[in-house]
PDB file of C-alpha atoms in Angstrom:
ATOM      1  CA  MET A   1      -9.127 -22.069-101.465  1.00 47.00           C
ATOM      2  CA  ALA A   2      -9.482 -25.313-102.086  1.00 47.00           C
ATOM      3  CA  VAL A   3      -6.854 -27.979-100.520  1.00 50.00           C
ATOM      4  CA  GLY A   4      -4.131 -28.391-103.950  1.00 54.00           C
ATOM      5  CA  SER A   5      -5.540 -26.422-106.305  1.00 81.00           C
ATOM      6  CA  GLU A   6      -3.502 -24.157-108.503  1.00 92.00           C
ATOM      7  CA  PRO A   7      -2.271 -21.374-107.647  1.00 96.00           C
ATOM      8  CA  ILE A   8      -2.488 -19.852-111.089  1.00 97.00           C
ATOM      9  CA  ARG A   9      -5.749 -19.774-111.638  1.00 96.00           C
ATOM     10  CA  ASN A  10      -4.846 -17.236-114.930  1.00 96.00           C
ATOM     11  CA  VAL A  11      -2.419 -16.179-117.685  1.00 97.00           C
ATOM     12  CA  GLN A  12      -3.287 -13.085-119.661  1.00 97.00           C
ATOM     13  CA  TRP A  13      -0.942 -12.535-122.783  1.00 97.00           C
ATOM     14  CA  ILE A  14      -1.505  -8.923-123.508  1.00 95.00           C
ATOM     15  CA  GLY A  15      -0.125  -6.086-125.238  1.00 87.00           C
ATOM     16  CA  PRO A  16       2.081  -5.347-128.353  1.00 87.00           C
ATOM     17  CA  GLY A  17       2.169  -8.634-130.295  1.00 88.00           C
ATOM     18  CA  ALA A  18       1.032 -10.298-126.865  1.00 91.00           C
ATOM     19  CA  SER A  19       4.139 -10.091-125.742  1.00 95.00           C
ATOM     20  CA  THR A  20       2.957  -8.888-121.806  1.00 97.00           C
ATOM     21  CA  ALA A  21       2.567 -12.159-119.633  1.00 98.00           C
ATOM     22  CA  LEU A  22      -0.125 -10.741-116.200  1.00 98.00           C
ATOM     23  CA  VAL A  23      -0.171 -13.636-113.628  1.00 98.00           C
ATOM     24  CA  GLU A  24      -3.260 -14.065-111.663  1.00 98.00           C
ATOM     25  CA  ALA A  25      -2.166 -15.665-108.660  1.00 98.00           C
ATOM     26  CA  VAL A  26      -4.669 -17.646-106.236  1.00 98.00           C
ATOM     27  CA  GLY A  27      -5.055 -19.107-102.339  1.00 96.00           C
ATOM     28  CA  ASP A  28      -1.874 -19.355 -99.751  1.00 97.00           C
ATOM     29  CA  ILE A  29       1.910 -19.238-101.249  1.00 97.00           C
ATOM     30  CA  ASP A  30       3.177 -20.903 -98.730  1.00 96.00           C
ATOM     31  CA  MET A  31       5.377 -24.651 -98.722  1.00 95.00           C
ATOM     32  CA  GLN A  32       2.495 -26.841 -99.795  1.00 94.00           C
ATOM     33  CA  ARG A  33       2.025 -24.595-102.972  1.00 96.00           C
ATOM     34  CA  SER A  34       4.878 -23.103-103.422  1.00 96.00           C
ATOM     35  CA  ALA A  35       6.791 -25.209-106.135  1.00 95.00           C
ATOM     36  CA  ASP A  36       3.055 -25.737-108.061  1.00 97.00           C
ATOM     37  CA  PHE A  37       3.804 -21.556-108.423  1.00 98.00           C
ATOM     38  CA  GLN A  38       7.408 -21.387-109.368  1.00 97.00           C
ATOM     39  CA  ARG A  39       6.883 -24.109-111.895  1.00 97.00           C
ATOM     40  CA  GLY A  40       3.663 -21.795-113.930  1.00 97.00           C
ATOM     41  CA  LEU A  41       6.090 -18.497-112.938  1.00 97.00           C
ATOM     42  CA  MET A  42       9.161 -20.661-115.568  1.00 97.00           C
ATOM     43  CA  GLU A  43       6.571 -21.505-117.401  1.00 97.00           C
ATOM     44  CA  VAL A  44       4.836 -18.233-118.775  1.00 97.00           C
ATOM     45  CA  LEU A  45       8.533 -17.390-119.177  1.00 96.00           C
ATOM     46  CA  ASP A  46       9.711 -19.999-121.033  1.00 95.00           C
ATOM     47  CA  ARG A  47       7.622 -18.192-123.436  1.00 95.00           C
ATOM     48  CA  ARG A  48       9.281 -15.742-123.894  1.00 94.00           C
ATOM     49  CA  PRO A  49       7.724 -12.576-123.088  1.00 97.00           C
ATOM     50  CA  ARG A  50       9.148  -8.688-122.775  1.00 96.00           C
ATOM     51  CA  GLN A  51       7.501  -8.026-119.183  1.00 97.00           C
ATOM     52  CA  ILE A  52       5.839 -10.208-116.455  1.00 98.00           C
ATOM     53  CA  VAL A  53       3.258  -7.982-114.453  1.00 98.00           C
ATOM     54  CA  VAL A  54       2.357 -10.811-111.813  1.00 98.00           C
ATOM     55  CA  ASP A  55      -0.823  -9.830-110.291  1.00 98.00           C
ATOM     56  CA  LEU A  56      -0.597 -11.332-106.709  1.00 98.00           C
ATOM     57  CA  SER A  57      -4.502  -8.814-104.718  1.00 98.00           C
ATOM     58  CA  GLY A  58      -5.912 -12.753-105.034  1.00 98.00           C
ATOM     59  CA  VAL A  59      -2.885 -14.049-102.458  1.00 98.00           C
ATOM     60  CA  ALA A  60      -3.656 -13.618 -99.281  1.00 96.00           C
ATOM     61  CA  TYR A  61      -0.552 -15.380 -97.708  1.00 97.00           C
ATOM     62  CA  MET A  62       2.352 -15.994 -98.515  1.00 97.00           C
ATOM     63  CA  ASP A  63       5.370 -17.492 -96.399  1.00 97.00           C
ATOM     64  CA  SER A  64       8.976 -17.477 -97.254  1.00 95.00           C
ATOM     65  CA  SER A  65       9.495 -19.566-100.017  1.00 95.00           C
ATOM     66  CA  GLY A  66       6.445 -18.834-101.992  1.00 96.00           C
ATOM     67  CA  VAL A  67       8.964 -15.764-101.948  1.00 96.00           C
ATOM     68  CA  ALA A  68      11.904 -17.523-102.866  1.00 94.00           C
ATOM     69  CA  SER A  69       9.925 -18.855-106.457  1.00 96.00           C
ATOM     70  CA  LEU A  70       9.603 -14.598-107.064  1.00 97.00           C
ATOM     71  CA  VAL A  71      13.005 -14.025-105.675  1.00 95.00           C
ATOM     72  CA  LYS A  72      14.718 -17.272-109.025  1.00 94.00           C
ATOM     73  CA  LEU A  73      11.586 -15.986-110.960  1.00 96.00           C
ATOM     74  CA  LEU A  74      13.747 -12.335-110.775  1.00 96.00           C
ATOM     75  CA  ALA A  75      17.469 -13.633-111.251  1.00 94.00           C
ATOM     76  CA  ARG A  76      16.194 -14.954-114.353  1.00 95.00           C
ATOM     77  CA  VAL A  77      14.123 -12.237-115.916  1.00 96.00           C
ATOM     78  CA  ARG A  78      17.143 -10.242-114.456  1.00 95.00           C
ATOM     79  CA  ARG A  79      20.052 -12.892-117.471  1.00 95.00           C
ATOM     80  CA  GLU A  80      16.961 -12.789-119.776  1.00 94.00           C
ATOM     81  CA  LYS A  81      15.854  -8.750-120.092  1.00 95.00           C
ATOM     82  CA  ILE A  82      12.603  -9.874-119.236  1.00 97.00           C
ATOM     83  CA  GLY A  83      10.681  -6.833-117.157  1.00 97.00           C
ATOM     84  CA  LEU A  84       8.954  -8.427-114.454  1.00 98.00           C
ATOM     85  CA  ARG A  85       6.211  -6.184-112.149  1.00 98.00           C
ATOM     86  CA  LEU A  86       4.078  -7.577-109.021  1.00 98.00           C
ATOM     87  CA  ALA A  87       1.072  -6.069-108.053  1.00 98.00           C
ATOM     88  CA  GLY A  88      -1.637  -5.927-105.972  1.00 98.00           C
ATOM     89  CA  LEU A  89      -0.186  -7.137-102.223  1.00 98.00           C
ATOM     90  CA  THR A  90      -1.816  -7.000 -99.232  1.00 97.00           C
ATOM     91  CA  SER A  91      -1.127  -6.064 -96.311  1.00 96.00           C
ATOM     92  CA  ARG A  92       0.543  -9.226 -95.423  1.00 96.00           C
ATOM     93  CA  VAL A  93       2.486 -10.114 -98.651  1.00 98.00           C
ATOM     94  CA  ARG A  94       3.771  -6.451 -98.065  1.00 97.00           C
ATOM     95  CA  SER A  95       4.513  -7.495 -94.609  1.00 97.00           C
ATOM     96  CA  VAL A  96       6.665 -10.226 -95.806  1.00 97.00           C
ATOM     97  CA  PHE A  97       8.205  -8.755 -98.280  1.00 97.00           C
ATOM     98  CA  GLU A  98       9.269  -5.691 -95.720  1.00 96.00           C
ATOM     99  CA  ILE A  99      10.703  -8.066 -93.101  1.00 96.00           C
ATOM    100  CA  THR A 100      13.489  -9.309 -96.127  1.00 93.00           C
ATOM    101  CA  ARG A 101      13.354  -6.332 -97.774  1.00 93.00           C
ATOM    102  CA  LEU A 102      12.905  -7.185-100.544  1.00 94.00           C
ATOM    103  CA  ASP A 103      10.308  -4.377-101.400  1.00 95.00           C
ATOM    104  CA  SER A 104      13.369  -2.510-102.665  1.00 94.00           C
ATOM    105  CA  VAL A 105      14.438  -4.512-104.395  1.00 95.00           C
ATOM    106  CA  PHE A 106      11.104  -5.860-106.799  1.00 97.00           C
ATOM    107  CA  ASP A 107       8.980  -3.713-108.875  1.00 97.00           C
ATOM    108  CA  ILE A 108       5.936  -3.671-107.011  1.00 98.00           C
ATOM    109  CA  PHE A 109       2.081  -1.934-107.713  1.00 98.00           C
ATOM    110  CA  GLY A 110      -0.530  -0.922-106.402  1.00 97.00           C
ATOM    111  CA  SER A 111      -2.760  -3.339-108.653  1.00 98.00           C
ATOM    112  CA  ALA A 112      -2.147  -4.836-111.975  1.00 97.00           C
ATOM    113  CA  GLN A 113      -4.376  -1.119-114.100  1.00 97.00           C
ATOM    114  CA  GLU A 114      -1.075   0.298-112.553  1.00 97.00           C
ATOM    115  CA  ALA A 115       1.637  -2.554-113.287  1.00 97.00           C
ATOM    116  CA  LEU A 116       0.696  -2.754-116.777  1.00 96.00           C
ATOM    117  CA  GLN A 117       0.714   1.123-118.044  1.00 92.00           C
ATOM    118  CA  PRO A 118       4.398   1.452-120.154  1.00 85.00           C
TER     119      PRO A 118
ATOM    120  CA  MET B   1     -16.411  -8.934 -76.614  1.00 46.00           C
ATOM    121  CA  THR B   2     -14.479 -11.626 -76.730  1.00 52.00           C
ATOM    122  CA  GLU B   3     -13.694 -12.989 -73.357  1.00 55.00           C
ATOM    123  CA  PRO B   4     -10.247 -11.780 -72.646  1.00 54.00           C
ATOM    124  CA  LEU B   5      -7.703 -16.081 -72.608  1.00 61.00           C
ATOM    125  CA  LYS B   6      -6.420 -17.730 -69.802  1.00 66.00           C
ATOM    126  CA  SER B   7      -5.964 -20.725 -70.928  1.00 80.00           C
ATOM    127  CA  SER B   8      -3.609 -22.786 -72.753  1.00 92.00           C
ATOM    128  CA  LEU B   9      -4.332 -23.934 -76.809  1.00 95.00           C
ATOM    129  CA  ARG B  10      -2.648 -27.486 -78.317  1.00 96.00           C
ATOM    130  CA  LEU B  11      -2.191 -29.157 -80.944  1.00 97.00           C
ATOM    131  CA  GLN B  12      -1.210 -32.186 -82.053  1.00 98.00           C
ATOM    132  CA  ILE B  13      -0.119 -32.103 -85.872  1.00 98.00           C
ATOM    133  CA  ALA B  14       1.150 -35.056 -88.049  1.00 98.00           C
ATOM    134  CA  SER B  15       4.380 -32.781 -89.986  1.00 98.00           C
ATOM    135  CA  THR B  16       2.490 -32.978 -93.822  1.00 97.00           C
ATOM    136  CA  PRO B  17       2.547 -29.176 -94.991  1.00 96.00           C
ATOM    137  CA  VAL B  18      -1.884 -29.532 -95.421  1.00 96.00           C
ATOM    138  CA  HIS B  19      -1.880 -28.842 -92.174  1.00 96.00           C
ATOM    139  CA  LEU B  20      -0.493 -25.528 -92.190  1.00 97.00           C
ATOM    140  CA  PRO B  21      -3.410 -23.305 -92.922  1.00 96.00           C
ATOM    141  CA  ILE B  22      -4.870 -25.067 -90.042  1.00 97.00           C
ATOM    142  CA  VAL B  23      -2.451 -24.287 -87.246  1.00 98.00           C
ATOM    143  CA  ARG B  24      -2.452 -20.326 -89.616  1.00 98.00           C
ATOM    144  CA  ALA B  25      -5.383 -19.666 -88.603  1.00 98.00           C
ATOM    145  CA  ALA B  26      -5.304 -20.501 -84.928  1.00 98.00           C
ATOM    146  CA  VAL B  27      -2.624 -19.402 -84.285  1.00 98.00           C
ATOM    147  CA  ASP B  28      -3.581 -15.977 -85.899  1.00 98.00           C
ATOM    148  CA  ARG B  29      -6.886 -16.321 -83.814  1.00 97.00           C
ATOM    149  CA  PHE B  30      -5.051 -16.846 -80.862  1.00 97.00           C
ATOM    150  CA  ALA B  31      -3.454 -13.763 -81.122  1.00 97.00           C
ATOM    151  CA  GLY B  32      -6.240 -11.568 -82.413  1.00 96.00           C
ATOM    152  CA  MET B  33      -7.931 -12.591 -78.785  1.00 94.00           C
ATOM    153  CA  LEU B  34      -5.081 -11.818 -76.840  1.00 94.00           C
ATOM    154  CA  GLY B  35      -4.995  -8.300 -78.132  1.00 94.00           C
ATOM    155  CA  PHE B  36      -1.947  -8.213 -80.433  1.00 96.00           C
ATOM    156  CA  ASP B  37      -3.580  -5.566 -83.803  1.00 97.00           C
ATOM    157  CA  GLU B  38      -3.766  -7.458 -87.337  1.00 96.00           C
ATOM    158  CA  ALA B  39      -0.594  -6.789 -88.655  1.00 96.00           C
ATOM    159  CA  THR B  40       1.141  -8.499 -85.568  1.00 98.00           C
ATOM    160  CA  CYS B  41      -1.128 -11.317 -85.574  1.00 98.00           C
ATOM    161  CA  GLY B  42      -0.507 -11.904 -89.869  1.00 97.00           C
ATOM    162  CA  LYS B  43       3.991 -11.438 -88.409  1.00 98.00           C
ATOM    163  CA  ILE B  44       2.840 -13.781 -85.121  1.00 98.00           C
ATOM    164  CA  THR B  45       1.020 -16.410 -88.795  1.00 98.00           C
ATOM    165  CA  LEU B  46       4.599 -16.282 -90.733  1.00 98.00           C
ATOM    166  CA  ALA B  47       6.724 -16.064 -87.566  1.00 98.00           C
ATOM    167  CA  VAL B  48       4.816 -19.778 -86.267  1.00 98.00           C
ATOM    168  CA  ASP B  49       4.826 -20.821 -90.958  1.00 98.00           C
ATOM    169  CA  GLU B  50       7.597 -20.531 -90.895  1.00 97.00           C
ATOM    170  CA  ALA B  51       9.485 -23.121 -87.696  1.00 97.00           C
ATOM    171  CA  LEU B  52       6.789 -25.700 -88.551  1.00 97.00           C
ATOM    172  CA  THR B  53       8.482 -25.093 -92.028  1.00 96.00           C
ATOM    173  CA  ASN B  54      11.320 -25.735 -91.100  1.00 94.00           C
ATOM    174  CA  ILE B  55      10.646 -28.111 -88.836  1.00 96.00           C
ATOM    175  CA  ILE B  56       9.933 -30.490 -91.737  1.00 96.00           C
ATOM    176  CA  LYS B  57      11.878 -29.883 -94.376  1.00 93.00           C
ATOM    177  CA  HIS B  58      15.338 -30.532 -91.368  1.00 92.00           C
ATOM    178  CA  ALA B  59      13.713 -32.453 -88.624  1.00 95.00           C
ATOM    179  CA  TYR B  60      12.001 -33.840 -90.500  1.00 97.00           C
ATOM    180  CA  HIS B  61      13.159 -34.294 -93.487  1.00 96.00           C
ATOM    181  CA  GLY B  62      10.248 -34.209 -96.051  1.00 95.00           C
ATOM    182  CA  ARG B  63       8.255 -36.492 -94.392  1.00 97.00           C
ATOM    183  CA  ASP B  64       4.511 -35.847 -93.464  1.00 96.00           C
ATOM    184  CA  ASP B  65       3.209 -38.982 -90.441  1.00 98.00           C
ATOM    185  CA  LYS B  66       6.172 -37.162 -87.448  1.00 98.00           C
ATOM    186  CA  PRO B  67       4.020 -35.638 -84.834  1.00 98.00           C
ATOM    187  CA  ILE B  68       4.391 -32.067 -83.779  1.00 98.00           C
ATOM    188  CA  GLU B  69       3.363 -30.379 -80.839  1.00 98.00           C
ATOM    189  CA  ILE B  70       2.031 -26.289 -81.530  1.00 98.00           C
ATOM    190  CA  THR B  71       1.120 -24.813 -77.724  1.00 97.00           C
ATOM    191  CA  LEU B  72       0.139 -21.463 -76.891  1.00 97.00           C
ATOM    192  CA  GLY B  73      -0.571 -18.954 -74.164  1.00 96.00           C
ATOM    193  CA  THR B  74       1.071 -16.299 -72.622  1.00 95.00           C
ATOM    194  CA  VAL B  75       3.546 -15.634 -70.116  1.00 94.00           C
ATOM    195  CA  PRO B  76       4.797 -12.292 -67.163  1.00 92.00           C
ATOM    196  CA  ALA B  77       6.980 -10.093 -69.419  1.00 89.00           C
ATOM    197  CA  PRO B  78       8.189  -6.867 -67.746  1.00 87.00           C
ATOM    198  CA  ALA B  79       6.410  -4.385 -66.504  1.00 88.00           C
ATOM    199  CA  GLY B  80       3.434  -5.960 -65.127  1.00 87.00           C
ATOM    200  CA  LYS B  81       2.949  -7.017 -69.284  1.00 89.00           C
ATOM    201  CA  GLN B  82       1.495  -9.734 -70.828  1.00 91.00           C
ATOM    202  CA  ALA B  83       3.265 -12.326 -73.349  1.00 95.00           C
ATOM    203  CA  LEU B  84       2.611 -15.163 -76.299  1.00 97.00           C
ATOM    204  CA  ARG B  85       4.479 -17.522 -75.576  1.00 97.00           C
ATOM    205  CA  ILE B  86       4.579 -20.067 -78.859  1.00 98.00           C
ATOM    206  CA  GLU B  87       6.763 -23.692 -78.108  1.00 98.00           C
ATOM    207  CA  LEU B  88       7.463 -26.465 -80.757  1.00 98.00           C
ATOM    208  CA  ARG B  89       7.904 -29.707 -80.244  1.00 98.00           C
ATOM    209  CA  ASP B  90       9.213 -31.970 -83.017  1.00 97.00           C
ATOM    210  CA  TRP B  91      11.173 -35.319 -82.838  1.00 97.00           C
ATOM    211  CA  GLY B  92      13.703 -35.122 -84.674  1.00 96.00           C
ATOM    212  CA  THR B  93      16.842 -34.535 -86.060  1.00 91.00           C
ATOM    213  CA  PRO B  94      18.190 -31.586 -83.549  1.00 87.00           C
ATOM    214  CA  ALA B  95      18.275 -27.706 -85.580  1.00 75.00           C
ATOM    215  CA  GLY B  96      21.970 -28.095 -86.668  1.00 73.00           C
ATOM    216  CA  ARG B  97      24.350 -23.842 -86.317  1.00 65.00           C
ATOM    217  CA  GLU B  98      23.054 -23.194 -90.062  1.00 68.00           C
ATOM    218  CA  GLU B  99      18.851 -23.931 -89.616  1.00 69.00           C
ATOM    219  CA  ILE B 100      18.777 -21.364 -87.037  1.00 68.00           C
ATOM    220  CA  LYS B 101      20.714 -19.229 -88.759  1.00 70.00           C
ATOM    221  CA  SER B 102      19.902 -15.443 -89.676  1.00 70.00           C
ATOM    222  CA  ARG B 103      21.727 -14.846 -93.811  1.00 66.00           C
ATOM    223  CA  ASP B 104      22.624 -11.749 -95.083  1.00 68.00           C
ATOM    224  CA  LEU B 105      20.035 -10.167 -96.855  1.00 66.00           C
ATOM    225  CA  GLU B 106      22.319  -8.160 -99.070  1.00 68.00           C
ATOM    226  CA  ASP B 107      22.757 -11.689-100.754  1.00 71.00           C
ATOM    227  CA  ILE B 108      19.465 -12.125-102.411  1.00 67.00           C
ATOM    228  CA  ARG B 109      19.055 -15.724-103.720  1.00 67.00           C
ATOM    229  CA  PRO B 110      15.773 -17.691-102.427  1.00 63.00           C
ATOM    230  CA  GLY B 111      16.656 -19.258 -99.245  1.00 64.00           C
ATOM    231  CA  GLY B 112      17.527 -19.181 -95.790  1.00 78.00           C
ATOM    232  CA  LEU B 113      15.142 -16.583 -95.269  1.00 89.00           C
ATOM    233  CA  GLY B 114      12.482 -17.966 -92.410  1.00 91.00           C
ATOM    234  CA  VAL B 115      14.760 -17.908 -89.691  1.00 92.00           C
ATOM    235  CA  HIS B 116      15.151 -14.289 -90.657  1.00 92.00           C
ATOM    236  CA  ILE B 117      12.224 -13.664 -90.892  1.00 95.00           C
ATOM    237  CA  MET B 118      11.672 -15.548 -86.853  1.00 96.00           C
ATOM    238  CA  ASN B 119      13.920 -13.103 -85.450  1.00 95.00           C
ATOM    239  CA  SER B 120      12.022 -10.429 -86.904  1.00 95.00           C
ATOM    240  CA  ILE B 121       8.750 -10.599 -85.967  1.00 97.00           C
ATOM    241  CA  MET B 122       9.031 -11.852 -81.767  1.00 97.00           C
ATOM    242  CA  ASP B 123      11.068 -10.837 -79.075  1.00 97.00           C
ATOM    243  CA  GLU B 124      12.946 -14.408 -78.066  1.00 96.00           C
ATOM    244  CA  VAL B 125      13.889 -17.085 -80.867  1.00 96.00           C
ATOM    245  CA  GLN B 126      15.039 -20.037 -78.053  1.00 95.00           C
ATOM    246  CA  TYR B 127      15.891 -23.635 -80.146  1.00 94.00           C
ATOM    247  CA  ALA B 128      16.735 -26.089 -76.384  1.00 93.00           C
ATOM    248  CA  PRO B 129      17.167 -29.847 -76.753  1.00 93.00           C
ATOM    249  CA  ALA B 130      14.069 -31.397 -75.330  1.00 93.00           C
ATOM    250  CA  ASP B 131      14.185 -34.460 -72.996  1.00 92.00           C
ATOM    251  CA  GLY B 132      12.959 -37.834 -74.642  1.00 92.00           C
ATOM    252  CA  GLY B 133      15.269 -36.581 -78.025  1.00 93.00           C
ATOM    253  CA  GLY B 134      13.978 -33.485 -80.940  1.00 95.00           C
ATOM    254  CA  THR B 135      14.458 -30.024 -80.723  1.00 95.00           C
ATOM    255  CA  ARG B 136      11.871 -27.719 -78.114  1.00 96.00           C
ATOM    256  CA  LEU B 137      11.704 -23.975 -79.747  1.00 96.00           C
ATOM    257  CA  VAL B 138       9.858 -21.350 -77.518  1.00 97.00           C
ATOM    258  CA  MET B 139       9.152 -17.678 -79.708  1.00 97.00           C
ATOM    259  CA  THR B 140       7.923 -15.080 -77.173  1.00 97.00           C
ATOM    260  CA  LYS B 141       5.645 -11.912 -78.299  1.00 97.00           C
ATOM    261  CA  ARG B 142       5.231  -9.175 -75.946  1.00 96.00           C
ATOM    262  CA  MET B 143       2.039  -7.408 -76.222  1.00 92.00           C
TER     263      MET B 143
END
């Protein structure tokens, strides 16, 4: 992944009334890119979806700053009663969630396809 | 078949996040050459990355032109085994007690997870003031 490329490659609006945002994240989400990742997530949230699915299958590495971006998103979706699902975690990314015990806090699905099921 | 590692590796980087992917690649490969499995290599890499992030943020307050020295090697461990030893040396503001304290994970909030990650993954994490100023952080992981 080229240095400085956007951590959110694409956002698809799908489902009835295009109310679900499928966010495709890519590359390493580390100290260098987590601020952009968080900004992108908040922009999606500001468009008031009913649900957000973050597809992390293209993320090979995530550090605690990337996890923190998702925790901030979680705090806001809970307040605003918006659904949030994480999908396609690679083994290394899942490991960060397990070490920080956040794997039981987020709704985690094997793939974006599974996460998009009602 | 890769030859077993017999010598240490020293990297000197500037305190910029741009260098972090390069260090991660080196640590991952070094741990792998010592015989750690793929999952453990990933965790060790994460621990080093979190430590470097803390140095950039807290010791150097986000300055991107300060030196950080990373030394990877092995040391004897109990029962005739070996351990991976990773030393991170900076010349910045010494880490305060709050910055090296693990926090309660029941409190679900962003931030402060890096120290918990380092302590969870590595067998030993020791901070010490370094001669000439700054901090020497030594982490070990038994094989």
